[in-house]
Amino acid sequence: MHIILIYFLLTLSFHHLQGETQNDGYTINLIHRYSPMSPLYNSAMTLEERFQRLAHHSATRHIRHINNLKSNYFDTDIIPSDGDYLVKMVIGNPPVDLYAIADTGSDLIWVQCKACDVCYSQTTEMFDPKKSSSFKTLPCNSTFCSNDPNMQCDDDTGTDCEYFYAYGNGSTMSAGIMGTDLLTLDSTNTNTSCVFGCGLVQDGGFDNNAGGLVGLGGGPLSLVSQLGPTISNKFSYCLTPTTSNYTSRLTLGNSPSTTVSKPAVVTPLVNQDNPTYYSVNLKAISIGHQEVEVNKDLVIDSGSTLTYLDPDTYSRLESIVKALIPEEPMENPLPGFKLCFDKKTGLKIAFHINFKLNGGDVLLVDSNFFIEFSKSVCFSIVPSEGDDDPMILGNIAQVNFEVEFDLKRKTVSFTPRNCTQNP
Ligand SMILES: *[C@@H]1O[C@H](CO)[C@@H](O)[C@H](O)[C@H]1NC(C)=O
Ligand SMILES: *[C@@H]1O[C@H](CO)[C@@H](O)[C@H](O)[C@H]1NC(C)=O
Ligand SMILES: *[C@@H]1O[C@H](CO)[C@@H](O)[C@H](O)[C@H]1NC(C)=O
Ligand SMILES: *[C@@H]1O[C@H](CO)[C@@H](O)[C@H](O)[C@H]1NC(C)=O
Ligand SMILES: *[C@@H]1O[C@H](CO)[C@@H](O)[C@H](O)[C@H]1NC(C)=O
């Protein structure tokens, strides 16, 4: 795809990313796309409809993760219609407000730019680089541009860095030029010049309410990697239940210092070819004294609703779960799920599921692995298609944990916390 650059740039001073280390992190609201606070909220949708859409998003996202992890592609995870959490983003000078998908499963930050040749309709104001006095294009010789296989130097100008991100069979894509501008989430003090994509050609299924995407992955282009020492190389989130009227939190920097009910489980991130994904080693899953051995990588993903296990691990876990629930499962589980029970039967779930990691156990309570609908209850852990597909810890399983990523020490910690309370 050839990108026509239709504007020129004002050059102003470039704010360097190195800032002082902060003691306290900046807390930002994370708005679940289907929570009442979301601009995507449609009150006419039932809980079943909302979750089925989420299950569908989860499935398409899982397929993309499979493709990303199997190929050597750096990061093609760009679709703003499928991450589950939105953040308010303020970009440029004068500042433009928009909502963007916050995604731990991808790195690139991009916004749809006013100058776009092929655009999707967007309900909020579009960022116009010509009107921002602090916008600069990213030169081709910057390391961000030369190290990323999805970027190249524009033939026409010979100086501007172009990006091209495509998903799956290429039917959904964003392409444009890379630039830098002041960027802040919500109204925090992280107003810093960041490298991001200015999307000029968008094609495929994009959501009208999201003006872009904020990558929070582990690769160099993600917001958290770019902010680096400014946020003590750390970020965390605390997710509330999807149906909650309270927003989830994203914290850039040290997580809020509150009294914790139990000590955190700190586990190392495992190295893998794709630096975007946060993976840990899942040793086993246990319920009471019964244990399923696993010893595989598990991707911690806030953008995936459901949790995916390989088919063999899943079926061993499912047998234990079924044996602990006296009621018969529904013959036809809701679409997207494998195991559902009828609520009429007076179902009681009286057990916890333990994800055993190096460094400790993450104890999931029933609301972390069962979703309650009006007439049924479904297991939010599902099998992946193939044995080699990545296993994913989705966001339902992470509700009411402070999940903190330390990019310098390369660890992730899980601390049980009531996320609907103020930090
Ligand atoms: C990149 O190129 C510009 C001019 O084309 C030059 O001034 C600058 O020093 C170069 N930067 C690096 C890191 O090579
Ligand atoms: C790509 O995939 C989408 C969604 O699965 C499908 O609608 C489209 O026809 C496919 N395009 C091509 C060129 O195969
Ligand atoms: C970010 O800082 C610039 C000046 O450095 C200022 O003009 C702009 O209003 C700030 N943006 C926000 C959202 O505070
Ligand atoms: C959320 O707020 C709505 C309307 O303000 C209310 O009807 C609903 O019961 C609340 N939900 C919860 C879980 O508190
Ligand atoms: C969390 O705190 C809120 C407000 O204090 C309370 O309503 C809710 O029941 C608590 N949730 C859990 C899971 O303890």
Coordinates of C-alpha atoms and ligand atoms in Angstrom, one line a residue:
M1 CA 0.0 0.0 0.0
H2 CA 1.4 3.4 -1.0
I3 CA 0.8 6.1 1.4
I4 CA 0.4 9.6 0.2
L5 CA 1.7 12.2 2.6
I6 CA -0.5 15.2 2.4
Y7 CA 0.8 17.5 5.0
F8 CA 4.0 19.0 6.2
L9 CA 5.1 19.6 9.6
L10 CA 5.9 22.2 12.1
T11 CA 9.1 21.7 14.0
L12 CA 9.1 22.5 17.6
S13 CA 11.3 21.3 20.4
F14 CA 11.3 17.6 21.1
H15 CA 10.7 16.7 24.7
H16 CA 12.9 13.9 25.7
L17 CA 11.3 10.9 27.4
Q18 CA 13.7 10.6 30.3
G19 CA 12.1 12.1 33.4
E20 CA 12.6 11.8 37.1
T21 CA 11.5 8.7 38.9
Q22 CA 8.2 9.2 40.6
N23 CA 7.3 7.7 43.9
D24 CA 3.6 7.4 43.3
G25 CA 2.0 6.3 40.2
Y26 CA -0.6 8.1 38.2
T27 CA -4.0 6.5 38.3
I28 CA -6.3 6.5 35.3
N29 CA -9.8 5.2 34.9
L30 CA -10.1 2.2 32.6
I31 CA -13.6 2.0 31.3
H32 CA -14.9 -1.4 30.2
R33 CA -16.4 -1.1 26.8
Y34 CA -19.7 -2.5 27.9
S35 CA -19.8 -0.8 31.3
P36 CA -22.4 2.0 31.9
M37 CA -19.5 4.6 31.8
S38 CA -18.4 3.6 28.3
P39 CA -19.2 5.7 25.2
L40 CA -19.9 2.3 23.6
Y41 CA -22.5 1.4 26.2
N42 CA -25.8 0.4 24.8
S43 CA -28.4 0.1 27.5
A44 CA -30.6 -1.9 25.3
M45 CA -28.1 -4.8 25.2
T46 CA -28.8 -7.6 27.6
L47 CA -26.0 -9.1 29.7
E48 CA -26.2 -12.2 27.5
E49 CA -25.7 -10.1 24.4
R50 CA -22.9 -8.1 25.9
F51 CA -21.0 -11.3 27.0
Q52 CA -21.6 -13.0 23.7
R53 CA -20.1 -10.1 21.9
L54 CA -17.2 -10.2 24.3
A55 CA -16.8 -14.0 23.8
H56 CA -16.7 -13.4 20.1
H57 CA -14.1 -10.6 20.5
S58 CA -12.1 -12.9 22.7
A59 CA -12.2 -15.7 20.1
T60 CA -11.1 -13.5 17.2
R61 CA -8.4 -12.0 19.4
H62 CA -7.2 -15.4 20.4
I63 CA -6.8 -16.4 16.7
R64 CA -4.7 -13.3 16.2
H65 CA -2.5 -14.1 19.2
I66 CA -1.9 -17.5 17.7
N67 CA -0.9 -16.0 14.5
N68 CA 1.4 -13.4 16.2
L69 CA 3.1 -15.9 18.4
K70 CA 3.6 -18.5 15.7
S71 CA 5.0 -16.1 13.1
N72 CA 7.9 -13.8 13.8
Y73 CA 5.7 -10.8 13.2
F74 CA 6.5 -8.1 15.7
D75 CA 3.1 -6.7 16.4
T76 CA 0.0 -6.8 14.3
D77 CA -2.5 -6.4 17.0
I78 CA -4.2 -3.2 16.1
I79 CA -7.9 -3.6 16.1
P80 CA -9.6 -1.0 18.2
S81 CA -12.9 -2.9 18.2
D82 CA -11.6 -5.8 20.2
G83 CA -9.6 -4.8 23.2
D84 CA -12.0 -4.6 26.2
Y85 CA -10.9 -1.4 28.0
L86 CA -10.9 2.2 26.9
V87 CA -8.9 5.0 28.3
K88 CA -9.3 8.7 27.7
M89 CA -6.3 10.0 25.8
V90 CA -5.3 13.6 25.3
I91 CA -3.0 14.3 22.4
G92 CA -1.3 17.4 20.9
N93 CA -1.2 21.1 21.6
P94 CA -3.9 22.4 21.7
P95 CA -5.0 19.1 23.3
V96 CA -7.5 16.8 21.5
D97 CA -9.5 14.4 23.7
L98 CA -10.4 10.9 22.5
Y99 CA -11.0 7.4 23.7
A100 CA -8.6 4.8 22.9
I101 CA -8.4 1.1 23.5
A102 CA -5.9 0.2 26.2
D103 CA -4.3 -3.1 25.2
T104 CA -1.7 -5.2 26.9
G105 CA -1.6 -7.4 23.9
S106 CA 0.0 -4.9 21.5
D107 CA 2.6 -2.2 21.5
L108 CA 2.0 0.5 18.9
I109 CA 0.1 3.6 19.9
W110 CA -1.9 5.0 17.0
V111 CA -4.7 7.4 16.4
Q112 CA -6.8 8.0 13.3
C113 CA -5.5 11.3 11.9
K114 CA -7.6 14.1 10.3
A115 CA -5.5 13.9 7.1
C116 CA -6.6 10.3 6.5
D117 CA -7.2 9.1 2.9
V118 CA -9.2 6.1 3.9
C119 CA -11.0 6.7 7.2
Y120 CA -13.6 5.0 9.4
S121 CA -16.2 7.3 10.8
Q122 CA -15.3 8.4 14.3
T123 CA -17.7 10.0 16.7
T124 CA -15.1 12.1 18.6
E125 CA -12.9 14.8 17.3
M126 CA -10.0 13.5 15.1
F127 CA -6.5 14.4 15.8
D128 CA -5.2 16.9 13.2
P129 CA -1.4 16.9 13.1
K130 CA -1.3 20.2 11.2
K131 CA -3.1 21.9 14.0
S132 CA -0.9 20.6 16.8
S133 CA 2.1 22.8 17.3
S134 CA 4.0 20.0 19.1
F135 CA 3.6 17.4 16.4
K136 CA 6.7 16.2 14.6
T137 CA 7.2 13.3 12.1
L138 CA 9.5 10.6 13.2
P139 CA 12.6 10.5 11.0
C140 CA 13.5 7.2 9.2
N141 CA 16.8 7.0 10.9
S142 CA 15.3 6.8 14.4
T143 CA 15.9 3.4 16.0
F144 CA 12.1 2.9 16.4
C145 CA 11.7 3.1 12.7
S146 CA 14.7 1.1 11.6
N147 CA 14.2 -1.8 14.1
D148 CA 10.5 -2.4 13.4
P149 CA 9.7 -4.7 10.5
N150 CA 6.3 -3.0 10.1
M151 CA 7.9 0.3 9.3
Q152 CA 9.9 1.7 6.4
C153 CA 11.2 4.9 5.0
D154 CA 8.8 6.8 2.7
D155 CA 10.2 6.7 -0.8
D156 CA 8.9 10.1 -1.7
T157 CA 10.2 12.2 1.1
G158 CA 13.1 10.0 2.0
T159 CA 12.9 11.2 5.6
D160 CA 9.5 10.2 7.0
C161 CA 8.8 6.8 8.7
E162 CA 5.8 5.0 7.4
Y163 CA 4.0 2.1 9.3
F164 CA 1.8 -0.5 7.9
Y165 CA 0.0 -2.9 10.3
A166 CA -2.3 -5.6 8.9
Y167 CA -4.3 -8.2 10.7
G168 CA -4.9 -11.8 9.8
N169 CA -5.6 -12.0 6.0
G170 CA -5.0 -8.3 5.7
S171 CA -8.7 -7.3 5.5
T172 CA -8.2 -5.0 8.6
M173 CA -5.3 -2.6 8.6
S174 CA -4.0 0.7 9.7
A175 CA -1.2 2.5 7.9
G176 CA 0.2 6.0 8.1
I177 CA 3.2 7.9 9.2
M178 CA 5.0 7.8 12.5
G179 CA 5.2 10.9 14.6
T180 CA 5.8 12.3 18.0
D181 CA 3.6 14.6 20.0
L182 CA 2.6 15.3 23.6
L183 CA 0.4 12.6 24.9
T184 CA -1.3 12.0 28.2
L185 CA -3.9 9.6 29.5
D186 CA -6.8 11.1 31.4
S187 CA -5.4 14.2 33.1
T188 CA -2.3 12.8 34.6
N189 CA 1.2 14.3 34.7
T190 CA 2.6 11.9 32.1
N191 CA 2.2 14.6 29.5
T192 CA 5.3 13.6 27.5
S193 CA 6.3 13.4 23.9
C194 CA 5.6 9.9 22.6
V195 CA 6.2 8.1 19.4
F196 CA 2.9 7.0 17.8
G197 CA 1.3 6.2 14.5
C198 CA -0.8 8.8 12.7
G199 CA -3.3 6.6 10.9
L200 CA -3.9 7.8 7.3
V201 CA -5.4 4.6 5.8
Q202 CA -7.7 2.5 8.0
D203 CA -9.7 -0.4 6.5
G204 CA -11.7 -3.1 8.1
G205 CA -13.9 -3.2 11.2
F206 CA -13.2 -0.3 13.4
D207 CA -15.4 1.0 16.2
N208 CA -16.7 4.5 15.7
N209 CA -16.1 5.5 19.4
A210 CA -12.5 4.6 19.6
G211 CA -10.2 7.1 18.0
G212 CA -7.1 4.9 18.3
L213 CA -5.2 2.4 20.4
V214 CA -2.8 2.6 23.3
G215 CA -0.4 -0.4 23.3
L216 CA 0.7 -1.4 26.8
G217 CA 2.7 -4.5 25.7
G218 CA 6.3 -5.2 26.5
G219 CA 7.9 -4.1 23.2
P220 CA 9.8 -0.8 22.8
L221 CA 7.0 1.2 21.1
S222 CA 4.4 0.6 23.8
L223 CA 3.4 3.6 26.0
V224 CA 4.8 1.9 29.1
S225 CA 8.1 1.2 27.5
Q226 CA 8.4 4.7 26.1
L227 CA 7.6 6.3 29.5
G228 CA 10.1 3.9 31.0
P229 CA 11.9 5.5 34.0
T230 CA 9.3 8.3 34.1
I231 CA 6.9 5.7 35.5
S232 CA 9.6 3.6 37.4
N233 CA 9.3 1.1 34.6
K234 CA 6.1 -0.2 36.2
F235 CA 2.4 -0.2 35.5
S236 CA -0.6 -2.0 37.0
Y237 CA -4.3 -2.4 36.7
C238 CA -7.1 -3.3 39.0
L239 CA -10.2 -4.5 37.1
T240 CA -13.7 -4.4 38.4
P241 CA -16.4 -6.8 37.3
T242 CA -17.8 -5.9 33.8
T243 CA -21.2 -5.2 35.2
S244 CA -19.9 -2.9 37.9
N245 CA -20.8 0.8 38.0
Y246 CA -17.2 1.4 39.2
T247 CA -14.4 2.0 36.7
S248 CA -11.3 -0.2 36.6
R249 CA -8.0 1.5 37.2
L250 CA -4.8 1.7 35.2
T251 CA -1.8 3.0 37.2
L252 CA 1.3 4.2 35.4
G253 CA 4.2 3.9 38.0
N254 CA 4.1 2.3 41.4
S255 CA 0.8 0.8 42.3
P256 CA -1.3 2.6 45.0
S257 CA 0.1 1.8 48.5
T258 CA -2.8 0.2 50.3
T259 CA -3.0 -2.4 52.9
V260 CA -3.3 -5.7 51.1
S261 CA -5.3 -8.6 52.3
K262 CA -2.7 -11.2 51.2
P263 CA 0.9 -10.9 50.1
A264 CA 1.5 -10.5 46.4
V265 CA 2.6 -13.4 44.2
V266 CA 5.6 -12.2 42.2
T267 CA 6.4 -14.3 39.2
P268 CA 9.1 -13.9 36.5
L269 CA 8.1 -13.0 33.0
V270 CA 9.4 -15.7 30.7
N271 CA 11.4 -14.7 27.7
Q272 CA 9.8 -15.5 24.4
D273 CA 10.4 -14.5 20.8
N274 CA 7.7 -11.9 20.8
P275 CA 8.4 -9.2 23.4
T276 CA 4.9 -7.8 23.2
Y277 CA 3.3 -10.4 25.3
Y278 CA 3.6 -10.8 29.0
S279 CA 4.0 -14.5 29.7
V280 CA 4.6 -16.5 32.8
N281 CA 5.1 -20.2 33.5
L282 CA 2.0 -21.9 34.6
K283 CA 3.2 -24.9 36.6
A284 CA -0.2 -26.4 37.5
I285 CA -3.8 -25.7 38.2
S286 CA -5.3 -27.1 41.3
I287 CA -8.7 -27.3 43.0
G288 CA -8.4 -28.4 46.6
H289 CA -6.1 -31.4 46.6
Q290 CA -6.6 -32.2 43.0
E291 CA -4.0 -31.0 40.6
V292 CA -3.6 -30.7 36.8
E293 CA 0.1 -30.5 35.8
V294 CA 0.7 -27.9 33.0
N295 CA 4.2 -26.5 32.7
K296 CA 3.4 -24.2 29.8
D297 CA 3.5 -20.4 29.2
L298 CA 0.5 -18.4 30.0
V299 CA 0.0 -15.0 28.4
I300 CA -1.5 -12.3 30.8
D301 CA -3.9 -10.4 28.7
S302 CA -6.3 -7.7 29.8
G303 CA -7.9 -7.5 26.4
S304 CA -9.1 -11.0 26.3
T305 CA -12.3 -11.7 28.1
L306 CA -12.1 -15.5 28.5
T307 CA -9.2 -17.7 29.7
Y308 CA -7.8 -20.2 27.2
L309 CA -6.1 -23.5 28.1
D310 CA -4.8 -26.1 25.8
P311 CA -7.5 -28.8 25.1
D312 CA -5.8 -31.5 27.2
T313 CA -5.4 -29.2 30.3
Y314 CA -8.9 -27.9 29.8
S315 CA -10.5 -31.3 29.7
R316 CA -8.7 -32.5 32.8
L317 CA -9.7 -29.3 34.6
E318 CA -13.3 -29.6 33.3
S319 CA -13.6 -33.1 34.7
I320 CA -12.7 -31.9 38.2
V321 CA -15.1 -29.0 38.0
K322 CA -18.0 -31.1 36.7
A323 CA -17.4 -33.6 39.5
L324 CA -17.6 -30.8 42.1
I325 CA -21.0 -29.6 40.7
P326 CA -23.8 -32.1 41.3
E327 CA -26.0 -30.5 38.6
E328 CA -26.0 -31.7 35.0
P329 CA -24.4 -29.2 32.5
M330 CA -26.7 -27.7 29.9
E331 CA -26.7 -29.7 26.7
N332 CA -26.2 -26.6 24.6
P333 CA -23.9 -24.1 26.3
L334 CA -24.2 -20.5 25.2
P335 CA -22.2 -19.6 22.0
G336 CA -18.5 -19.1 22.8
F337 CA -18.6 -21.3 26.0
K338 CA -18.0 -24.9 26.6
L339 CA -19.6 -25.5 30.0
C340 CA -22.8 -23.9 31.2
F341 CA -25.3 -24.7 33.9
D342 CA -29.0 -23.9 34.2
K343 CA -29.6 -21.5 37.1
K344 CA -32.9 -23.1 37.9
T345 CA -31.2 -26.0 39.5
G346 CA -30.1 -24.0 42.5
L347 CA -26.5 -24.2 41.5
K348 CA -23.8 -23.7 44.2
I349 CA -20.2 -23.2 43.4
A350 CA -18.2 -23.8 46.5
F351 CA -14.6 -24.1 45.4
H352 CA -11.7 -22.0 44.2
I353 CA -9.3 -22.6 41.4
N354 CA -5.6 -22.1 42.0
F355 CA -3.2 -21.1 39.2
K356 CA 0.2 -22.2 40.4
L357 CA 3.0 -20.0 39.2
N358 CA 6.7 -19.8 40.1
G359 CA 6.6 -17.6 43.1
G360 CA 3.2 -18.6 44.4
D361 CA -0.4 -19.4 43.8
V362 CA -3.1 -17.1 42.3
L363 CA -6.3 -18.1 43.9
L364 CA -9.4 -17.5 41.7
V365 CA -12.8 -17.1 43.3
D366 CA -16.0 -18.2 41.6
S367 CA -16.6 -14.9 39.9
N368 CA -13.2 -15.2 38.3
F369 CA -14.2 -18.3 36.4
F370 CA -18.0 -18.4 36.2
I371 CA -20.1 -15.7 34.5
E372 CA -23.7 -15.4 35.7
F373 CA -26.4 -14.7 33.1
S374 CA -30.1 -14.3 33.8
K375 CA -30.9 -18.0 33.3
S376 CA -27.5 -19.7 33.2
V377 CA -24.0 -19.7 34.5
C378 CA -21.0 -20.4 32.2
F379 CA -17.4 -21.4 32.8
S380 CA -15.2 -18.5 31.6
I381 CA -12.3 -20.9 31.0
V382 CA -12.4 -22.5 27.6
P383 CA -10.2 -24.7 25.5
S384 CA -8.1 -23.3 22.7
E385 CA -8.2 -24.9 19.2
G386 CA -4.8 -26.6 19.1
D387 CA -2.3 -28.0 21.7
D388 CA 0.3 -25.4 20.7
D389 CA -2.0 -22.4 20.8
P390 CA -1.0 -19.9 23.5
M391 CA -2.7 -20.2 26.8
I392 CA -4.2 -16.9 27.9
L393 CA -5.3 -15.5 31.3
G394 CA -8.2 -13.3 30.3
N395 CA -9.7 -10.3 32.1
I396 CA -12.5 -12.1 34.0
A397 CA -9.9 -14.2 35.8
Q398 CA -8.0 -10.9 36.7
V399 CA -10.9 -9.1 38.3
N400 CA -10.2 -7.9 41.9
F401 CA -6.4 -8.4 41.6
E402 CA -3.9 -5.6 41.4
V403 CA -1.8 -6.9 38.5
E404 CA 1.5 -5.1 38.4
F405 CA 4.1 -5.4 35.6
D406 CA 7.7 -4.5 36.4
L407 CA 9.4 -4.0 33.0
K408 CA 12.8 -3.6 34.5
R409 CA 12.8 -6.6 36.8
K410 CA 10.7 -8.5 34.3
T411 CA 8.2 -9.7 36.8
V412 CA 4.4 -9.6 37.2
S413 CA 2.7 -9.7 40.5
F414 CA -0.9 -10.5 41.6
T415 CA -2.3 -9.1 44.8
P416 CA -5.9 -9.8 45.7
R417 CA -7.7 -6.5 46.1
N418 CA -11.3 -5.1 46.0
C419 CA -11.0 -3.0 42.9
T420 CA -14.3 -1.2 43.4
Q421 CA -12.8 0.6 46.5
N422 CA -10.6 3.6 46.2
P423 CA -6.9 2.8 46.3
Ligands
LIG1 C1 19.1 11.4 11.0 O1 19.1 12.2 9.8 C2 19.1 13.6 10.0 C3 19.1 14.4 8.7 O2 18.6 13.6 7.7 C4 20.4 14.0 10.8 O3 20.5 15.4 11.0 C5 20.5 13.2 12.1 O4 21.7 13.4 12.7 C6 20.3 11.7 11.8 N1 20.2 11.0 13.1 C7 20.8 9.9 13.3 C8 20.5 9.3 14.7 O5 21.5 9.3 12.5
LIG2 C1 -10.6 -12.0 5.4 O1 -11.3 -12.4 6.5 C2 -12.6 -11.7 6.7 C3 -13.1 -12.1 8.0 O2 -12.9 -13.4 8.4 C4 -13.5 -12.1 5.5 O3 -14.7 -11.5 5.7 C5 -12.8 -11.7 4.2 O4 -13.6 -12.1 3.1 C6 -11.4 -12.2 4.1 N1 -10.7 -11.6 3.0 C7 -10.0 -12.3 2.1 C8 -9.3 -11.5 1.0 O5 -9.8 -13.5 2.2
LIG3 C1 0.8 19.1 27.8 O1 1.9 20.1 27.9 C2 1.8 21.1 27.0 C3 3.0 22.1 27.2 O2 4.1 21.4 27.5 C4 0.5 21.9 27.2 O3 0.4 23.0 26.3 C5 -0.7 21.0 27.1 O4 -1.9 21.7 27.4 C6 -0.5 19.8 28.1 N1 -1.6 18.9 27.9 C7 -2.4 18.5 28.9 C8 -3.5 17.6 28.6 O5 -2.2 18.8 30.1
LIG4 C1 -25.6 0.7 38.3 O1 -26.3 1.9 38.1 C2 -27.6 1.6 37.5 C3 -28.2 3.0 37.2 O2 -27.6 4.0 37.8 C4 -28.4 0.8 38.5 O3 -29.7 0.6 37.9 C5 -27.7 -0.5 38.7 O4 -28.5 -1.3 39.7 C6 -26.3 -0.3 39.2 N1 -25.6 -1.6 39.3 C7 -25.0 -2.0 40.3 C8 -24.3 -3.3 40.2 O5 -24.9 -1.3 41.4
LIG5 C1 -15.8 -4.3 47.6 O1 -16.1 -3.1 48.2 C2 -17.4 -2.6 47.9 C3 -17.6 -1.2 48.6 O2 -17.1 -1.2 49.9 C4 -18.5 -3.6 48.4 O3 -19.8 -3.1 48.1 C5 -18.2 -4.9 47.7 O4 -19.1 -5.9 48.1 C6 -16.8 -5.4 47.9 N1 -16.6 -6.5 47.0 C7 -16.0 -7.7 47.4 C8 -15.8 -8.7 46.4 O5 -15.6 -7.8 48.5

